[in-house]
mmCIF file of C-alpha atoms in Angstrom:
data_model
loop_
_atom_site.group_PDB
_atom_site.id
_atom_site.type_symbol
_atom_site.label_atom_id
_atom_site.label_comp_id
_atom_site.label_asym_id
_atom_site.label_seq_id
_atom_site.Cartn_x
_atom_site.Cartn_y
_atom_site.Cartn_z
ATOM 1 C CA MET A 1 96.392 121.018 66.030
ATOM 2 C CA LYS A 2 96.615 120.939 69.711
ATOM 3 C CA ALA A 3 96.597 117.650 71.392
ATOM 4 C CA TRP A 4 97.000 116.220 74.879
ATOM 5 C CA GLN A 5 99.607 113.627 74.834
ATOM 6 C CA TRP A 6 100.475 110.869 77.219
ATOM 7 C CA GLN A 7 104.121 111.110 78.115
ATOM 8 C CA ALA A 8 104.575 108.965 81.361
ATOM 9 C CA PRO A 9 102.228 107.685 83.937
ATOM 10 C CA GLU A 10 100.095 110.539 85.280
ATOM 11 C CA LYS A 11 101.508 112.808 82.816
ATOM 12 C CA LEU A 12 99.826 114.698 79.931
ATOM 13 C CA ARG A 13 101.338 117.420 77.891
ATOM 14 C CA LEU A 14 99.675 119.832 75.425
ATOM 15 C CA VAL A 15 101.515 119.513 72.122
ATOM 16 C CA GLU A 16 101.118 120.760 68.448
ATOM 17 C CA LEU A 17 100.792 117.825 65.844
ATOM 18 C CA PRO A 18 99.798 118.102 62.277
ATOM 19 C CA ARG A 19 96.201 118.207 61.406
ATOM 20 C CA PRO A 20 95.232 115.014 59.795
ATOM 21 C CA VAL A 21 94.290 114.944 56.094
ATOM 22 C CA PRO A 22 91.449 112.456 55.277
ATOM 23 C CA LYS A 23 92.234 109.426 53.153
ATOM 24 C CA ARG A 24 89.900 108.656 50.310
ATOM 25 C CA ASN A 25 87.247 106.660 52.586
ATOM 26 C CA GLU A 26 87.919 109.024 55.732
ATOM 27 C CA ALA A 27 85.814 111.884 57.464
ATOM 28 C CA LEU A 28 87.770 114.683 59.102
ATOM 29 C CA ILE A 29 86.120 115.009 62.278
ATOM 30 C CA ARG A 30 86.476 118.433 64.651
ATOM 31 C CA VAL A 31 86.364 116.890 68.080
ATOM 32 C CA GLU A 32 83.819 118.372 70.301
ATOM 33 C CA ALA A 33 83.506 116.058 73.207
ATOM 34 C CA VAL A 34 85.588 113.153 74.430
ATOM 35 C CA GLY A 35 84.505 110.817 77.756
ATOM 36 C CA VAL A 36 87.229 109.478 79.998
ATOM 37 C CA CYS A 37 86.971 105.768 80.137
ATOM 38 C CA GLY A 38 88.347 103.299 82.713
ATOM 39 C CA SER A 39 90.486 101.826 80.087
ATOM 40 C CA ASP A 40 91.760 105.426 79.575
ATOM 41 C CA ILE A 41 92.581 105.573 83.192
ATOM 42 C CA HIS A 42 94.751 102.151 83.049
ATOM 43 C CA TYR A 43 96.931 103.845 80.326
ATOM 44 C CA PHE A 44 97.120 107.379 82.184
ATOM 45 C CA LEU A 45 98.082 105.627 85.550
ATOM 46 C CA GLU A 46 100.187 102.822 84.405
ATOM 47 C CA GLY A 47 100.868 103.039 80.748
ATOM 48 C CA ALA A 48 99.379 99.610 80.041
ATOM 49 C CA ILE A 49 96.370 97.310 79.914
ATOM 50 C CA GLY A 50 97.832 93.782 80.355
ATOM 51 C CA GLU A 51 100.279 93.172 77.594
ATOM 52 C CA ASN A 52 99.325 96.219 75.671
ATOM 53 C CA ARG A 53 101.873 98.968 76.805
ATOM 54 C CA LEU A 54 102.362 102.468 75.637
ATOM 55 C CA THR A 55 105.981 102.751 74.456
ATOM 56 C CA ALA A 56 105.847 106.047 72.896
ATOM 57 C CA PRO A 57 103.901 109.394 73.713
ATOM 58 C CA THR A 58 100.278 108.874 72.838
ATOM 59 C CA VAL A 59 97.081 110.780 72.438
ATOM 60 C CA LEU A 60 94.561 109.008 74.504
ATOM 61 C CA GLY A 61 90.665 108.892 74.361
ATOM 62 C CA HIS A 62 88.171 106.546 72.360
ATOM 63 C CA GLU A 63 84.828 107.839 73.550
ATOM 64 C CA TYR A 64 84.189 110.843 71.004
ATOM 65 C CA ALA A 65 81.847 112.920 68.815
ATOM 66 C CA GLY A 66 82.166 115.839 66.671
ATOM 67 C CA ILE A 67 81.515 117.731 63.306
ATOM 68 C CA VAL A 68 82.526 116.300 60.121
ATOM 69 C CA GLU A 69 84.551 119.283 58.523
ATOM 70 C CA ASP A 70 86.032 117.381 55.526
ATOM 71 C CA LEU A 71 85.821 114.255 53.482
ATOM 72 C CA GLY A 72 87.727 112.026 51.325
ATOM 73 C CA ALA A 73 86.920 111.610 47.772
ATOM 74 C CA ASP A 74 85.142 108.084 48.423
ATOM 75 C CA ALA A 75 83.366 109.090 51.779
ATOM 76 C CA ASP A 76 79.648 109.807 52.087
ATOM 77 C CA PRO A 77 78.941 113.708 51.332
ATOM 78 C CA ALA A 78 75.796 113.389 53.190
ATOM 79 C CA LEU A 79 78.044 113.473 56.410
ATOM 80 C CA LEU A 80 79.558 116.995 55.725
ATOM 81 C CA GLY A 81 78.604 119.465 58.419
ATOM 82 C CA LYS A 82 76.826 116.756 60.515
ATOM 83 C CA ARG A 83 77.487 116.054 64.371
ATOM 84 C CA VAL A 84 78.432 112.260 64.564
ATOM 85 C CA ALA A 85 79.056 109.653 67.317
ATOM 86 C CA VAL A 86 82.195 107.715 66.179
ATOM 87 C CA GLU A 87 82.591 103.918 66.571
ATOM 88 C CA PRO A 88 86.285 103.964 67.512
ATOM 89 C CA GLY A 89 87.247 100.518 66.372
ATOM 90 C CA ILE A 90 88.081 100.186 62.696
ATOM 91 C CA PRO A 91 88.369 96.721 61.512
ATOM 92 C CA CYS A 92 90.316 95.289 58.443
ATOM 93 C CA ARG A 93 87.363 94.000 56.891
ATOM 94 C CA ARG A 94 89.698 91.053 55.453
ATOM 95 C CA CYS A 95 90.560 88.677 58.153
ATOM 96 C CA GLU A 96 88.589 85.525 59.126
ATOM 97 C CA TRP A 97 86.562 87.419 61.972
ATOM 98 C CA CYS A 98 85.726 90.406 60.089
ATOM 99 C CA ARG A 99 84.285 87.980 57.298
ATOM 100 C CA LYS A 100 82.279 86.374 59.865
ATOM 101 C CA GLY A 101 80.882 89.408 60.863
ATOM 102 C CA ARG A 102 82.644 89.680 64.355
ATOM 103 C CA TYR A 103 84.994 92.627 63.535
ATOM 104 C CA ASN A 104 85.445 93.330 67.100
ATOM 105 C CA LEU A 105 87.608 90.592 67.055
ATOM 106 C CA CYS A 106 89.583 91.567 63.994
ATOM 107 C CA THR A 107 93.426 90.678 64.054
ATOM 108 C CA SER A 108 94.469 94.296 62.662
ATOM 109 C CA LEU A 109 91.863 96.321 64.254
ATOM 110 C CA PHE A 110 92.634 100.078 64.526
ATOM 111 C CA PHE A 111 91.541 101.287 68.181
ATOM 112 C CA PRO A 112 92.549 104.971 69.037
ATOM 113 C CA GLY A 113 94.062 105.797 72.316
ATOM 114 C CA GLY A 114 96.380 102.943 72.671
ATOM 115 C CA PRO A 115 99.815 101.502 71.614
ATOM 116 C CA GLY A 116 100.617 102.613 68.211
ATOM 117 C CA SER A 117 97.390 104.644 67.720
ATOM 118 C CA ASP A 118 96.598 108.018 68.888
ATOM 119 C CA GLY A 119 93.176 108.863 70.304
ATOM 120 C CA ALA A 120 90.789 111.829 70.395
ATOM 121 C CA VAL A 121 91.761 114.218 73.108
ATOM 122 C CA CYS A 122 92.940 116.571 70.326
ATOM 123 C CA GLU A 123 91.358 118.974 67.971
ATOM 124 C CA TYR A 124 90.937 116.941 64.648
ATOM 125 C CA ILE A 125 90.724 113.295 63.931
ATOM 126 C CA ALA A 126 90.457 111.177 60.667
ATOM 127 C CA VAL A 127 88.296 108.338 60.707
ATOM 128 C CA ASP A 128 86.700 105.716 58.302
ATOM 129 C CA HIS A 129 83.305 107.371 57.313
ATOM 130 C CA GLU A 130 81.335 104.092 57.644
ATOM 131 C CA PHE A 131 82.085 104.222 61.475
ATOM 132 C CA CYS A 132 80.430 107.942 61.640
ATOM 133 C CA PHE A 133 76.890 107.801 62.661
ATOM 134 C CA PRO A 134 74.896 110.972 62.406
ATOM 135 C CA VAL A 135 72.932 112.215 65.604
ATOM 136 C CA PRO A 136 69.778 114.269 65.804
ATOM 137 C CA GLY A 137 70.510 118.035 66.010
ATOM 138 C CA THR A 138 69.035 118.290 69.501
ATOM 139 C CA MET A 139 71.649 115.703 70.786
ATOM 140 C CA SER A 140 74.641 117.521 72.423
ATOM 141 C CA ALA A 141 78.258 116.403 71.595
ATOM 142 C CA GLY A 142 78.828 115.159 75.170
ATOM 143 C CA THR A 143 75.452 112.817 74.801
ATOM 144 C CA ALA A 144 76.914 111.605 71.282
ATOM 145 C CA ALA A 145 80.128 110.640 72.913
ATOM 146 C CA MET A 146 78.278 108.500 75.441
ATOM 147 C CA VAL A 147 76.948 106.308 72.722
ATOM 148 C CA GLU A 148 80.197 104.445 72.898
ATOM 149 C CA PRO A 149 80.000 103.280 76.683
ATOM 150 C CA ALA A 150 76.525 102.760 75.988
ATOM 151 C CA ALA A 151 77.061 100.236 73.028
ATOM 152 C CA VAL A 152 79.308 98.204 75.396
ATOM 153 C CA ALA A 153 76.282 97.858 77.998
ATOM 154 C CA VAL A 154 73.908 96.974 74.782
ATOM 155 C CA HIS A 155 76.519 94.241 73.677
ATOM 156 C CA THR A 156 76.866 93.107 77.213
ATOM 157 C CA ALA A 157 73.216 92.533 77.684
ATOM 158 C CA GLU A 158 73.218 90.989 74.296
ATOM 159 C CA LEU A 159 76.010 88.489 75.265
ATOM 160 C CA ALA A 160 73.926 87.731 78.620
ATOM 161 C CA GLN A 161 71.147 86.040 76.359
ATOM 162 C CA LEU A 162 68.741 87.390 79.159
ATOM 163 C CA ARG A 163 65.212 85.694 79.212
ATOM 164 C CA PRO A 164 62.231 87.642 80.593
ATOM 165 C CA GLY A 165 62.058 86.864 84.151
ATOM 166 C CA ASP A 166 65.654 86.228 84.709
ATOM 167 C CA THR A 167 67.432 87.629 87.815
ATOM 168 C CA ALA A 168 70.611 89.520 87.522
ATOM 169 C CA ALA A 169 73.623 90.661 89.686
ATOM 170 C CA ILE A 170 76.125 93.356 88.654
ATOM 171 C CA PHE A 171 79.480 94.086 90.529
ATOM 172 C CA GLY A 172 80.845 97.485 89.600
ATOM 173 C CA LEU A 173 78.520 100.377 89.362
ATOM 174 C CA GLY A 174 80.799 102.711 87.182
ATOM 175 C CA VAL A 175 79.159 104.061 84.027
ATOM 176 C CA ILE A 176 79.177 100.387 82.177
ATOM 177 C CA GLY A 177 77.572 98.841 85.259
ATOM 178 C CA LEU A 178 74.860 101.484 85.400
ATOM 179 C CA LEU A 179 74.142 101.378 81.847
ATOM 180 C CA THR A 180 74.119 97.510 81.785
ATOM 181 C CA ALA A 181 71.853 97.612 84.583
ATOM 182 C CA ARG A 182 69.342 99.671 82.759
ATOM 183 C CA MET A 183 69.748 97.546 79.731
ATOM 184 C CA LEU A 184 68.686 94.474 81.891
ATOM 185 C CA GLN A 185 65.751 96.355 83.033
ATOM 186 C CA CYS A 186 64.876 97.030 79.307
ATOM 187 C CA CYS A 187 65.338 93.263 78.520
ATOM 188 C CA GLY A 188 62.932 92.047 80.899
ATOM 189 C CA ALA A 189 65.057 91.155 83.906
ATOM 190 C CA ALA A 190 62.698 90.406 86.936
ATOM 191 C CA ARG A 191 65.157 91.668 89.343
ATOM 192 C CA VAL A 192 68.617 93.292 89.295
ATOM 193 C CA LEU A 193 70.766 93.188 92.169
ATOM 194 C CA ALA A 194 73.781 95.364 92.308
ATOM 195 C CA ALA A 195 76.918 96.018 94.420
ATOM 196 C CA ASP A 196 79.945 98.433 94.493
ATOM 197 C CA ILE A 197 82.692 99.455 96.994
ATOM 198 C CA LEU A 198 82.223 103.139 96.743
ATOM 199 C CA PRO A 199 79.114 104.650 98.689
ATOM 200 C CA TYR A 200 78.463 107.572 96.232
ATOM 201 C CA ARG A 201 78.145 104.974 93.489
ATOM 202 C CA VAL A 202 75.491 102.957 95.335
ATOM 203 C CA GLU A 203 73.657 106.135 95.918
ATOM 204 C CA ALA A 204 74.064 107.029 92.161
ATOM 205 C CA ALA A 205 72.762 103.563 91.301
ATOM 206 C CA ARG A 206 69.488 104.203 93.566
ATOM 207 C CA LEU A 207 68.930 107.527 91.782
ATOM 208 C CA TYR A 208 69.306 105.681 88.472
ATOM 209 C CA GLY A 209 66.507 103.396 89.317
ATOM 210 C CA ILE A 210 68.375 100.402 90.831
ATOM 211 C CA GLN A 211 66.826 99.902 94.156
ATOM 212 C CA GLU A 212 68.477 96.565 95.400
ATOM 213 C CA VAL A 213 72.007 97.937 95.931
ATOM 214 C CA PHE A 214 74.620 96.715 98.332
ATOM 215 C CA CYS A 215 77.874 98.694 99.405
ATOM 216 C CA ASN A 216 80.890 96.756 99.884
ATOM 217 C CA ARG A 217 83.336 99.035 101.330
ATOM 218 C CA LYS A 218 86.113 96.419 100.642
ATOM 219 C CA GLY A 219 85.974 94.621 97.305
ATOM 220 C CA SER A 220 87.963 91.402 97.479
ATOM 221 C CA ILE A 221 86.475 88.074 98.633
ATOM 222 C CA LYS A 222 89.085 88.136 101.664
ATOM 223 C CA GLU A 223 88.526 91.831 102.601
ATOM 224 C CA GLY A 224 84.590 91.752 102.582
ATOM 225 C CA GLY A 225 83.451 91.073 98.765
ATOM 226 C CA ALA A 226 82.097 87.863 100.226
ATOM 227 C CA SER A 227 79.456 89.878 102.098
ATOM 228 C CA ALA A 228 78.233 91.201 98.807
ATOM 229 C CA VAL A 229 77.977 87.534 97.476
ATOM 230 C CA GLY A 230 76.154 86.494 100.873
ATOM 231 C CA TRP A 231 73.723 89.349 100.382
ATOM 232 C CA ILE A 232 72.818 88.152 96.985
ATOM 233 C CA GLN A 233 72.603 84.571 98.098
ATOM 234 C CA GLU A 234 70.199 85.717 100.949
ATOM 235 C CA MET A 235 68.227 87.855 98.538
ATOM 236 C CA THR A 236 67.688 84.820 96.205
ATOM 237 C CA GLU A 237 66.884 82.352 98.788
ATOM 238 C CA ARG A 238 70.439 80.825 98.646
ATOM 239 C CA ARG A 239 69.858 79.941 94.664
ATOM 240 C CA GLY A 240 72.061 82.711 93.059
ATOM 241 C CA VAL A 241 71.054 84.718 90.148
ATOM 242 C CA ASP A 242 70.479 83.538 86.674
ATOM 243 C CA VAL A 243 73.244 86.029 85.300
ATOM 244 C CA ALA A 244 75.934 87.675 86.867
ATOM 245 C CA PHE A 245 78.246 90.542 85.477
ATOM 246 C CA ASP A 246 81.577 91.725 86.298
ATOM 247 C CA CYS A 247 81.717 95.251 85.437
ATOM 248 C CA THR A 248 84.594 96.326 87.616
ATOM 249 C CA ASN A 249 88.178 97.283 87.304
ATOM 250 C CA SER A 250 89.302 94.768 89.712
ATOM 251 C CA ALA A 251 90.694 91.193 89.633
ATOM 252 C CA ASP A 252 87.812 90.358 92.115
ATOM 253 C CA GLY A 253 85.272 91.094 89.960
ATOM 254 C CA LEU A 254 85.374 87.702 88.137
ATOM 255 C CA ALA A 255 85.435 85.738 91.200
ATOM 256 C CA LEU A 256 82.452 87.646 92.847
ATOM 257 C CA ALA A 257 80.365 87.237 89.624
ATOM 258 C CA CYS A 258 80.879 83.518 89.553
ATOM 259 C CA ALA A 259 80.317 83.035 93.454
ATOM 260 C CA ALA A 260 76.963 85.091 92.904
ATOM 261 C CA ALA A 261 75.677 82.914 89.924
ATOM 262 C CA ARG A 262 73.261 79.915 90.306
ATOM 263 C CA ARG A 263 74.046 76.373 89.142
ATOM 264 C CA GLY A 264 74.025 76.161 85.389
ATOM 265 C CA GLY A 265 74.002 80.216 85.462
ATOM 266 C CA ARG A 266 75.868 82.476 83.253
ATOM 267 C CA VAL A 267 78.552 84.908 83.933
ATOM 268 C CA VAL A 268 79.392 88.097 81.769
ATOM 269 C CA LEU A 269 82.801 89.516 82.114
ATOM 270 C CA THR A 270 82.808 93.165 80.693
ATOM 271 C CA GLY A 271 85.226 94.717 83.503
ATOM 272 C CA ILE A 272 88.788 95.293 82.695
ATOM 273 C CA SER A 273 91.004 94.804 85.553
ATOM 274 C CA GLY A 274 94.290 95.899 83.594
ATOM 275 C CA ASN A 275 96.099 92.586 84.379
ATOM 276 C CA GLU A 276 97.487 90.372 82.027
ATOM 277 C CA MET A 277 96.453 87.420 84.154
ATOM 278 C CA ASP A 278 93.551 87.321 86.621
ATOM 279 C CA PRO A 279 92.643 84.171 89.195
ATOM 280 C CA LEU A 280 89.624 82.264 88.112
ATOM 281 C CA PRO A 281 87.614 80.322 90.884
ATOM 282 C CA VAL A 282 87.553 77.039 89.086
ATOM 283 C CA SER A 283 86.123 74.946 91.668
ATOM 284 C CA ILE A 284 82.892 76.997 91.851
ATOM 285 C CA ALA A 285 82.799 77.383 88.125
ATOM 286 C CA ARG A 286 83.171 73.774 87.414
ATOM 287 C CA ARG A 287 80.966 72.504 90.205
ATOM 288 C CA ARG A 288 78.197 74.874 88.992
ATOM 289 C CA GLU A 289 78.735 74.345 85.400
ATOM 290 C CA LEU A 290 78.766 78.150 84.718
ATOM 291 C CA CYS A 291 79.138 79.646 81.152
ATOM 292 C CA LEU A 292 81.571 82.192 81.241
ATOM 293 C CA GLN A 293 81.304 84.698 78.578
ATOM 294 C CA TRP A 294 83.823 87.786 78.107
ATOM 295 C CA CYS A 295 82.701 90.764 76.319
ATOM 296 C CA ARG A 296 84.993 92.586 73.651
ATOM 297 C CA ARG A 297 83.635 96.162 73.521
ATOM 298 C CA PHE A 298 80.643 96.075 70.966
ATOM 299 C CA VAL A 299 79.773 94.677 67.295
ATOM 300 C CA HIS A 300 76.995 96.154 65.023
ATOM 301 C CA ASN A 301 75.634 97.745 68.360
ATOM 302 C CA TYR A 302 75.820 101.481 67.396
ATOM 303 C CA PRO A 303 72.424 101.864 65.627
ATOM 304 C CA ALA A 304 70.306 100.035 68.224
ATOM 305 C CA THR A 305 72.176 102.223 71.116
ATOM 306 C CA LEU A 306 71.455 105.533 69.354
ATOM 307 C CA ASP A 307 67.653 104.275 69.220
ATOM 308 C CA TYR A 308 67.659 103.258 72.890
ATOM 309 C CA ILE A 309 69.321 106.795 73.765
ATOM 310 C CA GLN A 310 66.865 108.831 71.469
ATOM 311 C CA SER A 311 63.700 106.773 72.682
ATOM 312 C CA GLY A 312 64.791 107.555 76.348
ATOM 313 C CA LYS A 313 64.919 104.169 77.296
ATOM 314 C CA LEU A 314 68.606 104.541 77.843
ATOM 315 C CA ASP A 315 69.493 107.540 80.083
ATOM 316 C CA VAL A 316 73.177 108.759 79.388
ATOM 317 C CA ASP A 317 72.990 112.322 80.478
ATOM 318 C CA SER A 318 72.431 111.918 83.816
ATOM 319 C CA LEU A 319 75.776 110.064 83.915
ATOM 320 C CA ILE A 320 77.935 112.823 83.017
ATOM 321 C CA THR A 321 78.983 114.467 86.209
ATOM 322 C CA HIS A 322 81.723 116.582 85.231
ATOM 323 C CA VAL A 323 82.273 118.710 82.342
ATOM 324 C CA PHE A 324 85.925 119.957 81.686
ATOM 325 C CA SER A 325 87.221 122.367 78.873
ATOM 326 C CA PHE A 326 90.111 121.084 76.391
ATOM 327 C CA ASP A 327 92.629 122.920 78.384
ATOM 328 C CA GLU A 328 91.407 121.191 81.549
ATOM 329 C CA ALA A 329 91.917 117.620 80.104
ATOM 330 C CA PRO A 330 94.606 116.663 82.847
ATOM 331 C CA ASP A 331 92.036 117.457 85.431
ATOM 332 C CA ALA A 332 89.374 115.120 83.902
ATOM 333 C CA PHE A 333 91.823 112.231 83.950
ATOM 334 C CA ALA A 334 93.247 112.991 87.351
ATOM 335 C CA LEU A 335 89.544 113.373 88.821
ATOM 336 C CA THR A 336 88.580 110.106 87.355
ATOM 337 C CA SER A 337 91.632 108.199 88.382
ATOM 338 C CA ALA A 338 91.268 109.322 91.942
ATOM 339 C CA TYR A 339 87.284 108.652 92.089
ATOM 340 C CA GLY A 340 86.890 112.251 93.390
ATOM 341 C CA ASP A 341 84.077 114.501 93.886
ATOM 342 C CA GLY A 342 81.532 111.643 93.091
ATOM 343 C CA VAL A 343 82.429 111.371 89.584
ATOM 344 C CA LEU A 344 80.836 108.815 87.045
ATOM 345 C CA LYS A 345 81.478 110.161 83.740
ATOM 346 C CA ALA A 346 84.031 113.038 83.098
ATOM 347 C CA SER A 347 83.575 114.531 79.782
ATOM 348 C CA ILE A 348 86.024 116.977 78.053
ATOM 349 C CA GLU A 349 84.107 119.242 75.711
ATOM 350 C CA TRP A 350 85.154 122.341 73.578
#
């Protein structure tokens, strides 16, 4: 089969790899669509996310959907021929965290498109059949691949423990930030304030139904990020918001979210800076007795996410701004890494 393999920073190479043969509990997926994620971009540009480093050529991509073309002996026969959205993280089911139901914290989690595990920018991939979720025949492959980032937003909102009438602030209006904002609206937030450093994302947020948006042309506290916090404090009469979210790819997102939260407020940290260590504003966090909650992808969220998308409550289609063919995969990564042409989600489809 053909696959796009990361070879070095900013270098993808088209290679021939053996087509996988499904194990007893696996489904063989003919991949139809892969979304380019922010974490993919860290690997594409830097070959690393924190301490996780690519040390060998690797196929990237974990937001994917496709058609089940073959099954192992113990896999569900009802999946054959179906289009499925695939939950990418496959846990061991044996460790303490799996037994407690928190399989996203599995100590032996297989996650495609990272160190030691090829991803989905290829023609075929074999995956545990229990993590294949059939989608309606009317749902496109591109939409089905968007279930993965949408599930992150669903889990983010879940972790926030939002109460009806709460106010919220979101820093970072990429796909995860936009989907999180929509989820907060679904969960009864009285007000969602949002900020980003890119004007086109601010405009996209308004078109997505987030009306109170601020453009920080410079993102750090020192370079102007504090102006977004000042705006949020002004909009909340100096109180701050009940819950603030970091959905950025910057080390400053954590500090901005803490600065925007009220006393006794909550901060959910979903963004990935790519650094192993980021500074924490301990003085603000301590004096306000903030509750900081990190988000690790999702857990048990795919069924609910599919329901939100199918019901129309969670719009993912409008966030796919660019579609590339399989042969154009390097262009999808390059455009996303450069924030070019108003890109929100680049989808590779074939």
